[in-house]
Amino acid sequence: MGGHDDEKLVDSPLYADLARLRQSVAGQQDHIAATLDRAASDMGGGGVWEGPVAKTFASEVEGRKGEVHRLAQEIVDAVDAVLSRTPEQVPLSQAQLYRRAV
């Protein structure tokens, strides 16, 4: 890292923030993914609403449910990808710049 070669390495505050973000997102992933589960289950079981329009709507809800599950996982995967490219330790001056910017 150019002029940082002899500088003391410290824990990266960016890495720590990303790790906290990942933990938060992963902790909410099940809740996010389950937002349409009950509606899809209720619609799929009949009795809530019946008929051809209801079947079309139930199919739409089921499709959206799958999309929500996929997107929730993509959020976790995106944070993981950035985390994997972020060094756990950085030169002290870089950590200080990050802290000042945040």
GROMACS .gro file of C-alpha atoms in nm:
model
  102
    1MET     CA    1   0.000   0.000   0.000
    2GLY     CA    2   0.248   0.262  -0.111
    3GLY     CA    3   0.357   0.480   0.181
    4HIS     CA    4   0.197   0.257   0.443
    5ASP     CA    5   0.466  -0.014   0.432
    6ASP     CA    6   0.618   0.062   0.773
    7GLU     CA    7   0.297   0.178   0.940
    8LYS     CA    8   0.136  -0.017   1.222
    9LEU     CA    9  -0.157  -0.237   1.114
   10VAL     CA   10  -0.481  -0.213   1.311
   11ASP     CA   11  -0.822  -0.377   1.287
   12SER     CA   12  -1.011  -0.231   0.994
   13PRO     CA   13  -1.316  -0.032   1.105
   14LEU     CA   14  -1.469  -0.088   0.760
   15TYR     CA   15  -1.432  -0.463   0.802
   16ALA     CA   16  -1.590  -0.440   1.148
   17ASP     CA   17  -1.883  -0.236   1.012
   18LEU     CA   18  -1.935  -0.483   0.728
   19ALA     CA   19  -1.923  -0.777   0.970
   20ARG     CA   20  -2.191  -0.608   1.185
   21LEU     CA   21  -2.399  -0.538   0.875
   22ARG     CA   22  -2.368  -0.901   0.766
   23GLN     CA   23  -2.476  -1.021   1.110
   24SER     CA   24  -2.775  -0.786   1.109
   25VAL     CA   25  -2.883  -0.879   0.755
   26ALA     CA   26  -2.841  -1.252   0.817
   27GLY     CA   27  -3.037  -1.219   1.141
   28GLN     CA   28  -3.326  -1.060   0.951
   29GLN     CA   29  -3.303  -1.286   0.648
   30ASP     CA   30  -3.552  -1.542   0.777
   31HIS     CA   31  -3.801  -1.269   0.868
   32ILE     CA   32  -3.759  -1.100   0.529
   33ALA     CA   33  -3.788  -1.428   0.341
   34ALA     CA   34  -4.097  -1.531   0.539
   35THR     CA   35  -4.297  -1.214   0.467
   36LEU     CA   36  -4.511  -1.382   0.202
   37ASP     CA   37  -4.501  -1.739   0.338
   38ARG     CA   38  -4.826  -1.712   0.534
   39ALA     CA   39  -5.014  -1.541   0.251
   40ALA     CA   40  -4.891  -1.801   0.002
   41SER     CA   41  -4.987  -2.082   0.238
   42ASP     CA   42  -5.332  -1.936   0.304
   43MET     CA   43  -5.397  -1.878  -0.065
   44GLY     CA   44  -5.265  -2.217  -0.168
   45GLY     CA   45  -5.486  -2.396   0.083
   46GLY     CA   46  -5.807  -2.250  -0.059
   47GLY     CA   47  -6.086  -2.132   0.165
   48VAL     CA   48  -5.949  -1.777   0.180
   49TRP     CA   49  -6.058  -1.691  -0.169
   50GLU     CA   50  -6.162  -1.931  -0.443
   51GLY     CA   51  -6.218  -1.921  -0.816
   52PRO     CA   52  -6.005  -1.859  -1.126
   53VAL     CA   53  -5.894  -1.509  -1.022
   54ALA     CA   54  -5.796  -1.644  -0.680
   55LYS     CA   55  -5.587  -1.917  -0.842
   56THR     CA   56  -5.409  -1.659  -1.055
   57PHE     CA   57  -5.349  -1.440  -0.750
   58ALA     CA   58  -5.226  -1.739  -0.545
   59SER     CA   59  -4.982  -1.824  -0.823
   60GLU     CA   60  -4.860  -1.463  -0.825
   61VAL     CA   61  -4.812  -1.464  -0.446
   62GLU     CA   62  -4.620  -1.793  -0.467
   63GLY     CA   63  -4.394  -1.647  -0.737
   64ARG     CA   64  -4.332  -1.332  -0.536
   65LYS     CA   65  -4.256  -1.545  -0.231
   66GLY     CA   66  -3.981  -1.724  -0.423
   67GLU     CA   67  -3.845  -1.390  -0.541
   68VAL     CA   68  -3.837  -1.249  -0.187
   69HIS     CA   69  -3.647  -1.559  -0.065
   70ARG     CA   70  -3.398  -1.520  -0.352
   71LEU     CA   71  -3.349  -1.148  -0.294
   72ALA     CA   72  -3.299  -1.193   0.081
   73GLN     CA   73  -3.019  -1.440   0.005
   74GLU     CA   74  -2.870  -1.205  -0.255
   75ILE     CA   75  -2.839  -0.932   0.009
   76VAL     CA   76  -2.640  -1.164   0.237
   77ASP     CA   77  -2.431  -1.282  -0.059
   78ALA     CA   78  -2.354  -0.921  -0.163
   79VAL     CA   79  -2.234  -0.829   0.186
   80ASP     CA   80  -2.028  -1.151   0.198
   81ALA     CA   81  -1.866  -1.063  -0.136
   82VAL     CA   82  -1.758  -0.718  -0.016
   83LEU     CA   83  -1.645  -0.860   0.318
   84SER     CA   84  -1.428  -1.119   0.143
   85ARG     CA   85  -1.245  -0.841  -0.048
   86THR     CA   86  -1.199  -0.619   0.257
   87PRO     CA   87  -0.879  -0.661   0.458
   88GLU     CA   88  -0.926  -0.734   0.827
   89GLN     CA   89  -0.631  -0.509   0.911
   90VAL     CA   90  -0.525  -0.180   0.755
   91PRO     CA   91  -0.260   0.083   0.825
   92LEU     CA   92  -0.348   0.306   1.119
   93SER     CA   93  -0.376   0.618   0.898
   94GLN     CA   94  -0.629   0.445   0.671
   95ALA     CA   95  -0.839   0.340   0.971
   96GLN     CA   96  -0.830   0.696   1.104
   97LEU     CA   97  -0.942   0.836   0.766
   98TYR     CA   98  -1.232   0.593   0.757
   99ARG     CA   99  -1.339   0.685   1.111
  100ARG     CA  100  -1.330   1.056   1.025
  101ALA     CA  101  -1.535   1.000   0.710
  102VAL     CA  102  -1.803   0.804   0.892
   0.00000   0.00000   0.00000
